[in-house]
mmCIF file of C-alpha atoms in Angstrom:
data_model
loop_
_atom_site.group_PDB
_atom_site.id
_atom_site.type_symbol
_atom_site.label_atom_id
_atom_site.label_comp_id
_atom_site.label_asym_id
_atom_site.label_seq_id
_atom_site.Cartn_x
_atom_site.Cartn_y
_atom_site.Cartn_z
ATOM 1 C CA MET A 1 -44.633 189.791 169.911
ATOM 2 C CA ILE A 2 -42.238 192.693 170.175
ATOM 3 C CA ARG A 3 -42.975 193.233 173.857
ATOM 4 C CA ASN A 4 -41.942 190.698 176.471
ATOM 5 C CA ASN A 5 -45.086 188.646 177.046
ATOM 6 C CA LYS A 6 -44.763 185.742 179.465
ATOM 7 C CA TYR A 7 -47.659 183.864 177.850
ATOM 8 C CA TYR A 8 -45.866 183.805 174.492
ATOM 9 C CA THR A 9 -42.701 182.544 176.150
ATOM 10 C CA ILE A 10 -44.520 179.807 178.066
ATOM 11 C CA ALA A 11 -46.446 178.686 174.966
ATOM 12 C CA ILE A 12 -43.443 178.566 172.633
ATOM 13 C CA VAL A 13 -41.082 176.917 175.123
ATOM 14 C CA GLY A 14 -43.777 174.432 176.135
ATOM 15 C CA ALA A 15 -44.441 173.471 172.523
ATOM 16 C CA ILE A 16 -40.714 173.043 171.824
ATOM 17 C CA ILE A 17 -40.198 170.910 174.940
ATOM 18 C CA THR A 18 -43.239 168.784 174.092
ATOM 19 C CA PHE A 19 -42.005 168.270 170.537
ATOM 20 C CA MET A 20 -38.480 167.360 171.628
ATOM 21 C CA LEU A 21 -39.804 164.959 174.275
ATOM 22 C CA GLN A 22 -42.057 163.364 171.665
ATOM 23 C CA VAL A 23 -39.138 162.846 169.295
ATOM 24 C CA VAL A 24 -36.986 161.328 172.043
ATOM 25 C CA LEU A 25 -39.766 159.006 173.192
ATOM 26 C CA MET A 26 -40.551 157.997 169.614
ATOM 27 C CA VAL A 27 -36.971 157.013 168.926
ATOM 28 C CA THR A 28 -36.092 155.425 172.269
ATOM 29 C CA VAL A 29 -39.289 153.844 173.558
ATOM 30 C CA ASP A 30 -42.311 153.541 171.303
ATOM 31 C CA PRO A 31 -44.250 155.817 168.937
ATOM 32 C CA TYR A 32 -47.492 155.013 170.746
ATOM 33 C CA ILE A 33 -46.073 156.261 174.046
ATOM 34 C CA ALA A 34 -44.990 159.482 172.304
ATOM 35 C CA ALA A 35 -48.543 159.968 171.044
ATOM 36 C CA VAL A 36 -49.664 160.482 174.643
ATOM 37 C CA LEU A 37 -48.056 163.938 174.573
ATOM 38 C CA SER A 38 -49.897 165.203 171.484
ATOM 39 C CA PRO A 39 -52.948 166.494 173.438
ATOM 40 C CA PHE A 40 -50.674 169.142 174.962
ATOM 41 C CA TYR A 41 -50.386 171.081 171.679
ATOM 42 C CA PRO A 42 -53.889 172.598 171.972
ATOM 43 C CA VAL A 43 -52.949 173.708 175.493
ATOM 44 C CA TRP A 44 -49.967 175.639 174.133
ATOM 45 C CA VAL A 45 -52.146 177.204 171.434
ATOM 46 C CA ILE A 46 -54.684 178.277 174.070
ATOM 47 C CA VAL A 47 -51.921 179.820 176.211
ATOM 48 C CA PHE A 48 -50.641 181.665 173.124
ATOM 49 C CA VAL A 49 -54.131 183.002 172.379
ATOM 50 C CA ILE A 50 -54.538 184.115 176.008
ATOM 51 C CA GLY A 51 -51.285 186.051 175.665
ATOM 52 C CA TRP A 52 -52.518 187.591 172.430
ATOM 53 C CA ARG A 53 -55.783 188.667 174.086
ATOM 54 C CA LYS A 54 -53.883 190.150 177.059
ATOM 55 C CA GLN A 55 -51.597 192.110 174.758
ATOM 56 C CA TYR A 56 -54.287 193.235 172.306
ATOM 57 C CA PRO A 57 -57.609 193.450 174.198
ATOM 58 C CA ARG A 58 -60.863 194.270 172.436
ATOM 59 C CA ARG A 59 -62.017 197.838 172.666
#
């Protein structure tokens, strides 16, 4: 992750925003409403893996 990879940035920022939004919704509205956002975590992992594969392709 030394080089500037946009996939890493999108994945990390997306996961942080999702987590913060989940915490805010859990405290202010309802924990069950916050659970709606949890399926987005695999999306951020997939974007991170895509960035990894772009940076380090198989030979």
